Coordinates of C-alpha atoms in Angstrom, one line a residue:
G347 CA -4.9 2.1 13.3
V348 CA -4.2 2.5 9.8
V349 CA -4.8 -0.6 8.6
L350 CA -8.3 -0.9 10.6
F351 CA -8.7 2.9 8.6
H352 CA -8.1 1.7 5.6
L353 CA -10.7 -1.8 6.2
L354 CA -13.7 0.8 5.8
P355 CA -13.2 1.6 2.3
F356 CA -12.4 -2.3 1.4
E357 CA -15.6 -2.9 3.3
Q358 CA -18.1 -0.5 1.5
K359 CA -16.5 -1.6 -1.7
Y360 CA -16.4 -5.4 -2.0
L361 CA -19.5 -6.0 1.1
A362 CA -23.0 -5.6 0.7
G363 CA -25.2 -4.9 3.4
A364 CA -25.1 -3.6 7.1
S365 CA -21.5 -2.5 7.9
I366 CA -19.0 -5.1 10.3
V367 CA -16.4 -2.7 11.0
P368 CA -17.4 0.0 13.2
A369 CA -17.6 3.8 12.0
G370 CA -15.3 5.0 14.7
L371 CA -12.4 3.0 13.2
V372 CA -11.9 6.5 11.3
I373 CA -9.4 7.6 14.2
G374 CA -6.9 5.1 13.3
Q375 CA -5.9 7.8 10.2
A376 CA -3.9 9.2 13.1
G377 CA -1.7 7.0 13.4
V378 CA 0.5 8.2 10.0
D379 CA 0.5 11.7 12.3
V380 CA 2.3 9.4 14.7
F381 CA 4.0 7.9 12.4
F382 CA 5.6 11.2 10.7
V383 CA 6.2 12.3 14.7
I384 CA 8.2 8.9 15.9
S385 CA 10.3 9.2 12.2
G386 CA 11.5 12.6 12.9
F387 CA 12.4 11.5 16.2
I388 CA 13.9 7.9 15.2
V389 CA 15.7 9.9 12.4
T390 CA 17.5 12.7 14.6
I391 CA 18.2 10.3 17.5
T392 CA 19.8 7.9 15.0
S393 CA 21.9 10.4 13.5
Q394 CA 23.1 11.6 16.9
G395 CA 26.5 11.4 17.5
R396 CA 27.9 10.4 14.0
G397 CA 28.8 14.1 13.3
G398 CA 28.4 16.3 10.4
G399 CA 29.7 16.9 6.8
A400 CA 28.6 15.4 3.6
G401 CA 29.8 12.0 4.7
P402 CA 27.7 11.2 6.8
A403 CA 24.7 12.7 5.4
I404 CA 25.3 10.9 2.4
G405 CA 25.5 7.6 3.7
F406 CA 22.4 8.5 5.7
L407 CA 20.2 9.6 2.7
R408 CA 22.0 6.2 1.1
R409 CA 20.7 3.9 4.1
R410 CA 16.9 5.7 4.0
L411 CA 16.6 5.3 -0.1
L412 CA 17.6 1.3 0.5
R413 CA 14.9 1.3 2.9
I414 CA 12.2 2.8 0.9
Y415 CA 12.9 1.8 -2.4
P416 CA 13.6 -1.9 -3.3
T417 CA 10.5 -2.5 -1.2
Y418 CA 8.3 -0.3 -2.4
W419 CA 9.4 -1.2 -6.5
V420 CA 8.0 -4.9 -5.7
Y421 CA 4.8 -3.3 -4.9
F422 CA 4.9 -1.0 -7.4
A423 CA 5.7 -3.6 -10.3
L424 CA 2.6 -5.8 -9.3
L425 CA 0.7 -2.7 -9.3
A426 CA 2.2 -1.4 -12.9
M427 CA 1.4 -4.9 -14.1
V428 CA -2.7 -4.9 -13.1
H429 CA -2.8 -1.7 -14.6
A430 CA -1.3 -2.6 -17.9
V431 CA -3.9 -5.2 -17.8
A432 CA -6.7 -3.5 -16.2
P433 CA -6.7 0.0 -15.1
G434 CA -9.9 0.4 -14.4
L435 CA -9.4 -1.7 -11.4
M436 CA -6.5 1.1 -9.9
N437 CA -7.3 3.7 -8.3
H438 CA -11.2 3.9 -9.3
H439 CA -11.9 6.9 -7.0
A440 CA -9.2 9.4 -8.5
T441 CA -9.9 12.2 -10.5
A442 CA -6.7 11.9 -12.5
Q443 CA -4.7 8.5 -13.8
P444 CA -1.3 8.1 -11.8
S445 CA 1.6 9.1 -13.7
L446 CA 3.9 6.1 -13.5
L447 CA 7.0 7.7 -13.6
S448 CA 5.9 9.7 -10.3
S449 CA 4.8 6.7 -8.6
F450 CA 8.0 4.5 -9.7
L451 CA 10.2 7.3 -8.2
L452 CA 7.7 8.8 -5.3
L453 CA 7.7 12.2 -6.7
P454 CA 4.9 14.6 -6.0
S455 CA 2.1 14.7 -8.6
A456 CA -1.4 15.9 -9.1
A457 CA -2.7 12.3 -9.1
P458 CA -2.8 9.9 -6.5
P459 CA 0.5 7.2 -6.6
L460 CA -0.3 3.9 -7.9
L461 CA -0.2 2.2 -4.7
L462 CA -2.6 4.6 -2.9
V463 CA -0.7 4.5 0.7
A464 CA 2.6 5.4 -1.2
W465 CA 2.0 9.3 -0.6
T466 CA 3.2 8.9 2.6
L467 CA 6.4 8.1 1.7
T468 CA 7.0 10.9 -0.9
F469 CA 6.8 13.0 2.8
E470 CA 9.2 10.6 4.1
L471 CA 11.6 11.0 1.2
Y472 CA 11.2 14.7 1.1
F473 CA 11.8 14.7 5.2
Y474 CA 15.3 12.7 4.3
L475 CA 16.1 14.6 1.6
V476 CA 16.2 17.9 4.0
F477 CA 17.3 16.2 7.1
A478 CA 20.3 14.5 4.9
V479 CA 21.3 18.6 3.8
L480 CA 20.8 19.5 8.1
L481 CA 23.0 17.0 8.9
C482 CA 25.5 18.4 6.2
A483 CA 25.0 22.0 6.7
V484 CA 23.8 22.5 10.5
P485 CA 26.0 22.3 13.2
R486 CA 24.6 20.0 15.8
H487 CA 23.9 22.6 18.6
R488 CA 21.9 24.9 16.0
L489 CA 19.4 22.0 14.6
G490 CA 16.7 22.8 17.4
G491 CA 16.6 26.5 15.8
V492 CA 17.3 26.0 12.3
L493 CA 14.0 23.0 12.6
L494 CA 12.0 25.9 14.2
G495 CA 12.9 28.0 11.3
W496 CA 11.8 25.2 8.6
A497 CA 8.7 24.9 11.0
A498 CA 8.0 29.1 10.4
V499 CA 8.8 28.9 6.6
I500 CA 6.2 25.8 6.3
V501 CA 3.8 27.9 8.2
A502 CA 4.1 31.3 6.9
G503 CA 4.4 29.6 3.0
R504 CA 1.1 28.0 4.1
L505 CA -0.6 31.1 5.2
W506 CA 0.8 33.6 2.6
L507 CA 0.5 31.1 -0.9
A508 CA -3.1 30.5 -1.9
P509 CA -4.5 27.5 -2.9
P510 CA -4.4 25.2 -5.2
F511 CA -1.3 24.4 -4.4
S512 CA 1.3 23.0 -7.2
P513 CA 2.2 19.4 -6.4
V514 CA 5.7 20.2 -5.2
I515 CA 4.4 23.5 -3.3
D516 CA 1.9 21.2 -1.1
L517 CA 4.8 18.7 -0.6
L518 CA 7.4 21.6 0.7
F519 CA 4.3 23.7 2.8
N520 CA 2.5 20.9 4.0
P521 CA 1.6 21.3 7.5
L522 CA 2.5 17.3 7.9
N523 CA 5.9 18.3 7.8
L524 CA 5.4 19.8 11.2
E525 CA 4.9 16.1 12.5
F526 CA 8.3 15.2 11.2
I527 CA 9.8 18.6 13.0
A528 CA 8.4 17.9 16.1
G529 CA 9.5 14.3 16.4
C530 CA 13.2 16.3 15.4
L531 CA 12.7 18.5 18.0
I532 CA 11.7 16.0 20.7
A533 CA 14.5 14.0 19.9
V534 CA 16.7 17.4 20.6
W535 CA 15.4 18.7 23.3
V536 CA 14.5 16.2 25.9
P537 CA 17.3 14.6 27.6
R538 CA 18.2 10.8 26.6
G539 CA 16.5 8.5 28.8
S540 CA 13.3 10.8 29.9

């Protein structure tokens, strides 16, 4: 669904004439929301039974970073070369030039990353960092309550803070984080095999 959704702007940019791709494919962007819920669910399920403490948390974080960064950096390098040669080809709809450092490390930034779809990886990394802290500091039987507390902080922060948000504040209090939390809660509260 997400791939089909991304066909819409490419068609508008590169193909003249009547649209071939149905406009209804815009619903495909909901695939990102489904992905975030599934991510929270899988991370919680796969960490069950591993125990708490710094060792499992560090191992969890290392596995996640190795899953994201090496592959991402290959694509980043290719796009960075294009950006160096012809910066006008990159993110032509963006109002600000991408920060190469923020793009490389997938840090929150006011400008979109060099690889536009990598914004989702910034959210994934933030979620992984928080989840690693939870693995280290929260007993398993209290995880559901702590996750609900995290969700309450996100909602309260979003209601209390006034826009415009800095990139870091937007990441910390973004409602998309509630999707990760929902996936975690499903894994915590739904019995296995259901």
